Amino acid sequence: MTASATGVGSLPGGDAREAAKTATGSFEDFPYLPELPARGPGADMIGRSLGLLVDLYAHVEPSGWRISDRPGRDTRRSRSWLGEDLDALEEFTQGYQGKLKVQAVGPWTLAAALELHSGEAVLRDAGACRDLAASLAEGLRAHLADVRKRIPGAEIVLQFDEPSLTSVLRGRVRTASGYQTYRAVDRQVVEGALRELFAVHDGEVVVHSCAPEVPFGMLRRAGAAGVSFDFSLLTEREDDALGEAVESGMKLFAGVVPGTDAPLSDPGGSVMGVRKLWRRLGLAPGTLAESVVVTPACGLAGASPAYARAVQAHCARAARSLADNPE
């Protein structure tokens, strides 16, 4: 069994062809659709996903993204860049068959980042949250159909980026004034909305968060096939939830390499913590390769181009090390 590796999403720079070449060349068995936020608003994680929405539009204000009554320049720019990125990926995946990951921001991080006309977050309004999730679901159906048409041999893995999920659950998202926080959203409401979004895709769904306290148990119950996280932020408090997740068949996308320029250890050293976790959880070493996907800790937008290339090659070698020496 060969352990796999993939990227998280973002890369430095603004050249779509170069990014697609790197993402497909580094991860021949599990490429992904890169995001290039350095191009500006609309190419960022939030703006890119807002461009997918159906009958719901947004524009950039000094404070961030805000709901619009009609599509404007920012929406057009977001859709144009996504089209450019898909064209580049299609070019470098001719004849490809196998896993391919595409990313979108999840409904709760989107609700925490997008402003209503009043300047407060969508998160404040339960009805607006439902509308946003429904619009995202419709947009994702069209987006996934487009990817399938362009790359017919792809087994699409859909990743939802939810870095604000824990803050939403714990009532830590700040209001527009910055002096208060929005009320925590009920866990069952959060879980239900995620379950409905995950059902948009009939393949694997992964949730990514590089924040602490990832709610592994809740994501498993909502139907996620995998969770992508910053491995350095794990604590033993998560052991029980992680053990249950792995035993239920959930994959761990372990972010073991820093997302910004840092010295790289040998590939085997980068996954030493994963081996230790397996021993601590009492899991069979033989299951490591099928349960773990090696990734950077977070997106690589803040890295230098040379480091971003090196990290992705390093992740692929670390995955091989994990498969060859699970113990």
mmCIF file of N, CA and C in Angstrom, residues 222-302:
data_model
loop_
_atom_site.group_PDB
_atom_site.id
_atom_site.type_symbol
_atom_site.label_atom_id
_atom_site.label_comp_id
_atom_site.label_asym_id
_atom_site.label_seq_id
_atom_site.Cartn_x
_atom_site.Cartn_y
_atom_site.Cartn_z
ATOM 1 N N ALA A 222 -21.169 14.207 10.569
ATOM 2 C CA ALA A 222 -21.774 14.934 9.450
ATOM 3 C C ALA A 222 -21.510 14.249 8.114
ATOM 4 N N GLY A 223 -20.581 13.276 8.116
ATOM 5 C CA GLY A 223 -20.353 12.502 6.899
ATOM 6 C C GLY A 223 -19.053 12.783 6.170
ATOM 7 N N ALA A 224 -18.133 13.523 6.802
ATOM 8 C CA ALA A 224 -16.836 13.772 6.149
ATOM 9 C C ALA A 224 -16.054 12.473 6.048
ATOM 10 N N ALA A 225 -15.440 12.251 4.898
ATOM 11 C CA ALA A 225 -14.618 11.053 4.704
ATOM 12 C C ALA A 225 -13.198 11.272 5.201
ATOM 13 N N GLY A 226 -12.839 12.560 5.413
ATOM 14 C CA GLY A 226 -11.494 12.878 5.879
ATOM 15 C C GLY A 226 -11.458 14.254 6.510
ATOM 16 N N VAL A 227 -10.436 14.477 7.344
ATOM 17 C CA VAL A 227 -10.216 15.787 7.946
ATOM 18 C C VAL A 227 -8.764 16.180 7.716
ATOM 19 N N SER A 228 -8.573 17.400 7.230
ATOM 20 C CA SER A 228 -7.249 17.951 6.953
ATOM 21 C C SER A 228 -6.933 18.978 8.033
ATOM 22 N N PHE A 229 -5.768 18.849 8.674
ATOM 23 C CA PHE A 229 -5.486 19.702 9.834
ATOM 24 C C PHE A 229 -3.988 19.906 10.015
ATOM 25 N N ASP A 230 -3.654 20.910 10.830
ATOM 26 C CA ASP A 230 -2.266 21.201 11.188
ATOM 27 C C ASP A 230 -1.877 20.230 12.301
ATOM 28 N N PHE A 231 -1.017 19.280 11.980
ATOM 29 C CA PHE A 231 -0.676 18.221 12.925
ATOM 30 C C PHE A 231 -0.021 18.768 14.198
ATOM 31 N N SER A 232 0.691 19.888 14.076
ATOM 32 C CA SER A 232 1.407 20.453 15.225
ATOM 33 C C SER A 232 0.454 20.990 16.298
ATOM 34 N N LEU A 233 -0.829 21.213 15.943
ATOM 35 C CA LEU A 233 -1.796 21.772 16.895
ATOM 36 C C LEU A 233 -2.571 20.692 17.653
ATOM 37 N N LEU A 234 -2.338 19.421 17.301
ATOM 38 C CA LEU A 234 -3.045 18.334 17.993
ATOM 39 C C LEU A 234 -2.612 18.261 19.454
ATOM 40 N N THR A 235 -3.554 17.930 20.333
ATOM 41 C CA THR A 235 -3.219 17.651 21.724
ATOM 42 C C THR A 235 -3.806 16.277 22.073
ATOM 43 N N GLU A 236 -3.395 15.742 23.199
ATOM 44 C CA GLU A 236 -3.904 14.414 23.586
ATOM 45 C C GLU A 236 -5.400 14.447 23.893
ATOM 46 N N ARG A 237 -5.953 15.643 24.088
ATOM 47 C CA ARG A 237 -7.406 15.758 24.305
ATOM 48 C C ARG A 237 -8.190 15.236 23.103
ATOM 49 N N GLU A 238 -7.560 15.306 21.914
ATOM 50 C CA GLU A 238 -8.253 14.845 20.699
ATOM 51 C C GLU A 238 -8.097 13.352 20.454
ATOM 52 N N ASP A 239 -7.326 12.658 21.294
ATOM 53 C CA ASP A 239 -7.005 11.245 21.028
ATOM 54 C C ASP A 239 -8.240 10.370 20.829
ATOM 55 N N ASP A 240 -9.198 10.476 21.737
ATOM 56 C CA ASP A 240 -10.373 9.604 21.645
ATOM 57 C C ASP A 240 -11.142 9.842 20.352
ATOM 58 N N ALA A 241 -11.370 11.129 20.039
ATOM 59 C CA ALA A 241 -12.116 11.465 18.815
ATOM 60 C C ALA A 241 -11.348 11.013 17.573
ATOM 61 N N LEU A 242 -10.018 11.170 17.597
ATOM 62 C CA LEU A 242 -9.198 10.749 16.455
ATOM 63 C C LEU A 242 -9.237 9.233 16.286
ATOM 64 N N GLY A 243 -9.095 8.518 17.413
ATOM 65 C CA GLY A 243 -9.122 7.058 17.345
ATOM 66 C C GLY A 243 -10.436 6.550 16.774
ATOM 67 N N GLU A 244 -11.548 7.122 17.245
ATOM 68 C CA GLU A 244 -12.871 6.724 16.743
ATOM 69 C C GLU A 244 -12.999 7.041 15.254
ATOM 70 N N ALA A 245 -12.466 8.218 14.870
ATOM 71 C CA ALA A 245 -12.558 8.629 13.463
ATOM 72 C C ALA A 245 -11.819 7.652 12.558
ATOM 73 N N VAL A 246 -10.589 7.298 12.945
ATOM 74 C CA VAL A 246 -9.791 6.389 12.123
ATOM 75 C C VAL A 246 -10.441 5.006 12.066
ATOM 76 N N GLU A 247 -10.929 4.527 13.212
ATOM 77 C CA GLU A 247 -11.539 3.194 13.238
ATOM 78 C C GLU A 247 -12.838 3.137 12.431
ATOM 79 N N SER A 248 -13.477 4.307 12.242
ATOM 80 C CA SER A 248 -14.697 4.342 11.426
ATOM 81 C C SER A 248 -14.379 4.465 9.937
ATOM 82 N N GLY A 249 -13.087 4.577 9.613
ATOM 83 C CA GLY A 249 -12.689 4.655 8.207
ATOM 84 C C GLY A 249 -12.334 6.046 7.721
ATOM 85 N N MET A 250 -12.377 7.041 8.610
ATOM 86 C CA MET A 250 -12.049 8.409 8.205
ATOM 87 C C MET A 250 -10.555 8.552 7.933
ATOM 88 N N LYS A 251 -10.216 9.307 6.899
ATOM 89 C CA LYS A 251 -8.813 9.565 6.576
ATOM 90 C C LYS A 251 -8.333 10.826 7.279
ATOM 91 N N LEU A 252 -7.084 10.813 7.685
ATOM 92 C CA LEU A 252 -6.459 11.984 8.301
ATOM 93 C C LEU A 252 -5.500 12.598 7.283
ATOM 94 N N PHE A 253 -5.800 13.825 6.871
ATOM 95 C CA PHE A 253 -4.888 14.573 6.000
ATOM 96 C C PHE A 253 -3.976 15.357 6.948
ATOM 97 N N ALA A 254 -2.844 14.746 7.268
ATOM 98 C CA ALA A 254 -1.981 15.266 8.325
ATOM 99 C C ALA A 254 -1.035 16.334 7.782
ATOM 100 N N GLY A 255 -1.233 17.571 8.236
ATOM 101 C CA GLY A 255 -0.369 18.684 7.829
ATOM 102 C C GLY A 255 0.884 18.686 8.674
ATOM 103 N N VAL A 256 1.946 18.063 8.165
ATOM 104 C CA VAL A 256 3.141 17.843 8.992
ATOM 105 C C VAL A 256 4.300 18.765 8.643
ATOM 106 N N VAL A 257 4.163 19.566 7.573
ATOM 107 C CA VAL A 257 5.269 20.427 7.149
ATOM 108 C C VAL A 257 4.807 21.888 7.186
ATOM 109 N N PRO A 258 5.601 22.801 7.763
ATOM 110 C CA PRO A 258 5.171 24.205 7.870
ATOM 111 C C PRO A 258 4.775 24.812 6.527
ATOM 112 N N GLY A 259 3.756 25.681 6.564
ATOM 113 C CA GLY A 259 3.253 26.307 5.340
ATOM 114 C C GLY A 259 4.023 27.543 4.909
ATOM 115 N N THR A 260 4.907 28.039 5.767
ATOM 116 C CA THR A 260 5.775 29.167 5.392
ATOM 117 C C THR A 260 7.225 28.731 5.552
ATOM 118 N N ASP A 261 8.131 29.429 4.885
ATOM 119 C CA ASP A 261 9.530 29.012 4.791
ATOM 120 C C ASP A 261 10.128 28.631 6.146
ATOM 121 N N ALA A 262 10.641 27.412 6.222
ATOM 122 C CA ALA A 262 11.270 26.893 7.432
ATOM 123 C C ALA A 262 12.207 25.768 7.012
ATOM 124 N N PRO A 263 13.186 25.449 7.845
ATOM 125 C CA PRO A 263 14.073 24.329 7.494
ATOM 126 C C PRO A 263 13.267 23.029 7.434
ATOM 127 N N LEU A 264 13.577 22.195 6.453
ATOM 128 C CA LEU A 264 12.877 20.914 6.310
ATOM 129 C C LEU A 264 13.756 19.797 6.857
ATOM 130 N N SER A 265 13.166 18.938 7.700
ATOM 131 C CA SER A 265 13.912 17.782 8.209
ATOM 132 C C SER A 265 13.953 16.735 7.107
ATOM 133 N N ASP A 266 14.479 15.564 7.424
ATOM 134 C CA ASP A 266 14.404 14.498 6.427
ATOM 135 C C ASP A 266 12.938 14.051 6.348
ATOM 136 N N PRO A 267 12.492 13.529 5.216
ATOM 137 C CA PRO A 267 11.078 13.167 5.056
ATOM 138 C C PRO A 267 10.573 12.208 6.131
ATOM 139 N N GLY A 268 11.398 11.255 6.519
ATOM 140 C CA GLY A 268 10.985 10.312 7.556
ATOM 141 C C GLY A 268 10.750 11.006 8.887
ATOM 142 N N GLY A 269 11.561 12.016 9.177
ATOM 143 C CA GLY A 269 11.408 12.775 10.418
ATOM 144 C C GLY A 269 10.123 13.572 10.445
ATOM 145 N N SER A 270 9.674 14.023 9.279
ATOM 146 C CA SER A 270 8.453 14.830 9.213
ATOM 147 C C SER A 270 7.211 14.041 9.618
ATOM 148 N N VAL A 271 7.237 12.722 9.429
ATOM 149 C CA VAL A 271 6.059 11.908 9.773
ATOM 150 C C VAL A 271 6.275 11.069 11.038
ATOM 151 N N MET A 272 7.371 11.359 11.770
ATOM 152 C CA MET A 272 7.633 10.637 13.013
ATOM 153 C C MET A 272 6.476 10.818 14.003
ATOM 154 N N GLY A 273 5.920 12.040 14.070
ATOM 155 C CA GLY A 273 4.814 12.321 14.986
ATOM 156 C C GLY A 273 3.579 11.495 14.655
ATOM 157 N N VAL A 274 3.369 11.230 13.366
ATOM 158 C CA VAL A 274 2.212 10.428 12.949
ATOM 159 C C VAL A 274 2.389 8.987 13.439
ATOM 160 N N ARG A 275 3.602 8.467 13.309
ATOM 161 C CA ARG A 275 3.871 7.110 13.804
ATOM 162 C C ARG A 275 3.639 7.041 15.320
ATOM 163 N N LYS A 276 4.103 8.075 16.035
ATOM 164 C CA LYS A 276 3.915 8.107 17.497
ATOM 165 C C LYS A 276 2.432 8.169 17.856
ATOM 166 N N LEU A 277 1.672 8.962 17.106
ATOM 167 C CA LEU A 277 0.232 9.062 17.347
ATOM 168 C C LEU A 277 -0.414 7.686 17.195
ATOM 169 N N TRP A 278 -0.028 6.965 16.162
ATOM 170 C CA TRP A 278 -0.605 5.637 15.900
ATOM 171 C C TRP A 278 -0.344 4.701 17.085
ATOM 172 N N ARG A 279 0.903 4.760 17.607
ATOM 173 C CA ARG A 279 1.242 3.910 18.757
ATOM 174 C C ARG A 279 0.415 4.313 19.974
ATOM 175 N N ARG A 280 0.278 5.639 20.171
ATOM 176 C CA ARG A 280 -0.461 6.151 21.329
ATOM 177 C C ARG A 280 -1.930 5.719 21.280
ATOM 178 N N LEU A 281 -2.490 5.693 20.059
ATOM 179 C CA LEU A 281 -3.898 5.322 19.893
ATOM 180 C C LEU A 281 -4.096 3.813 19.869
ATOM 181 N N GLY A 282 -2.991 3.060 19.848
ATOM 182 C CA GLY A 282 -3.086 1.602 19.811
ATOM 183 C C GLY A 282 -3.579 1.072 18.478
ATOM 184 N N LEU A 283 -3.311 1.826 17.409
ATOM 185 C CA LEU A 283 -3.761 1.411 16.072
ATOM 186 C C LEU A 283 -2.680 0.577 15.392
ATOM 187 N N ALA A 284 -3.099 -0.325 14.516
ATOM 188 C CA ALA A 284 -2.144 -1.196 13.813
ATOM 189 C C ALA A 284 -1.306 -0.379 12.834
ATOM 190 N N PRO A 285 0.039 -0.488 12.889
ATOM 191 C CA PRO A 285 0.897 0.275 11.973
ATOM 192 C C PRO A 285 0.552 0.041 10.500
ATOM 193 N N GLY A 286 0.064 -1.171 10.205
ATOM 194 C CA GLY A 286 -0.265 -1.492 8.816
ATOM 195 C C GLY A 286 -1.385 -0.643 8.233
ATOM 196 N N THR A 287 -2.169 0.007 9.099
ATOM 197 C CA THR A 287 -3.285 0.831 8.607
ATOM 198 C C THR A 287 -2.846 2.269 8.284
ATOM 199 N N LEU A 288 -1.604 2.614 8.655
ATOM 200 C CA LEU A 288 -1.140 3.998 8.460
ATOM 201 C C LEU A 288 -1.263 4.471 7.014
ATOM 202 N N ALA A 289 -0.729 3.658 6.105
ATOM 203 C CA ALA A 289 -0.671 4.088 4.707
ATOM 204 C C ALA A 289 -2.047 4.335 4.115
ATOM 205 N N GLU A 290 -3.038 3.532 4.512
ATOM 206 C CA GLU A 290 -4.369 3.709 3.924
ATOM 207 C C GLU A 290 -5.174 4.793 4.641
ATOM 208 N N SER A 291 -4.755 5.162 5.871
ATOM 209 C CA SER A 291 -5.537 6.115 6.665
ATOM 210 C C SER A 291 -4.997 7.535 6.633
ATOM 211 N N VAL A 292 -3.737 7.712 6.232
ATOM 212 C CA VAL A 292 -3.098 9.032 6.321
ATOM 213 C C VAL A 292 -2.694 9.546 4.944
ATOM 214 N N VAL A 293 -3.019 10.807 4.700
ATOM 215 C CA VAL A 293 -2.538 11.539 3.521
ATOM 216 C C VAL A 293 -1.641 12.652 4.052
ATOM 217 N N VAL A 294 -0.434 12.769 3.521
ATOM 218 C CA VAL A 294 0.529 13.760 4.012
ATOM 219 C C VAL A 294 0.356 15.071 3.246
ATOM 220 N N THR A 295 0.272 16.183 3.978
ATOM 221 C CA THR A 295 0.098 17.511 3.351
ATOM 222 C C THR A 295 0.942 18.546 4.091
ATOM 223 N N PRO A 296 1.080 19.743 3.508
ATOM 224 C CA PRO A 296 1.592 20.870 4.294
ATOM 225 C C PRO A 296 0.586 21.207 5.398
ATOM 226 N N ALA A 297 1.029 21.938 6.423
ATOM 227 C CA ALA A 297 0.151 22.272 7.547
ATOM 228 C C ALA A 297 -1.010 23.163 7.120
ATOM 229 N N CYS A 298 -0.776 24.019 6.145
ATOM 230 C CA CYS A 298 -1.819 24.927 5.670
ATOM 231 C C CYS A 298 -1.487 25.294 4.224
ATOM 232 N N GLY A 299 -2.255 26.230 3.659
ATOM 233 C CA GLY A 299 -1.946 26.680 2.304
ATOM 234 C C GLY A 299 -0.564 27.301 2.233
ATOM 235 N N LEU A 300 -0.007 27.391 1.023
ATOM 236 C CA LEU A 300 1.376 27.855 0.836
ATOM 237 C C LEU A 300 1.454 29.259 0.239
ATOM 238 N N ALA A 301 0.353 30.026 0.318
ATOM 239 C CA ALA A 301 0.347 31.358 -0.294
ATOM 240 C C ALA A 301 1.417 32.274 0.299
ATOM 241 N N GLY A 302 1.749 32.079 1.582
ATOM 242 C CA GLY A 302 2.732 32.943 2.240
ATOM 243 C C GLY A 302 4.158 32.465 2.109
#
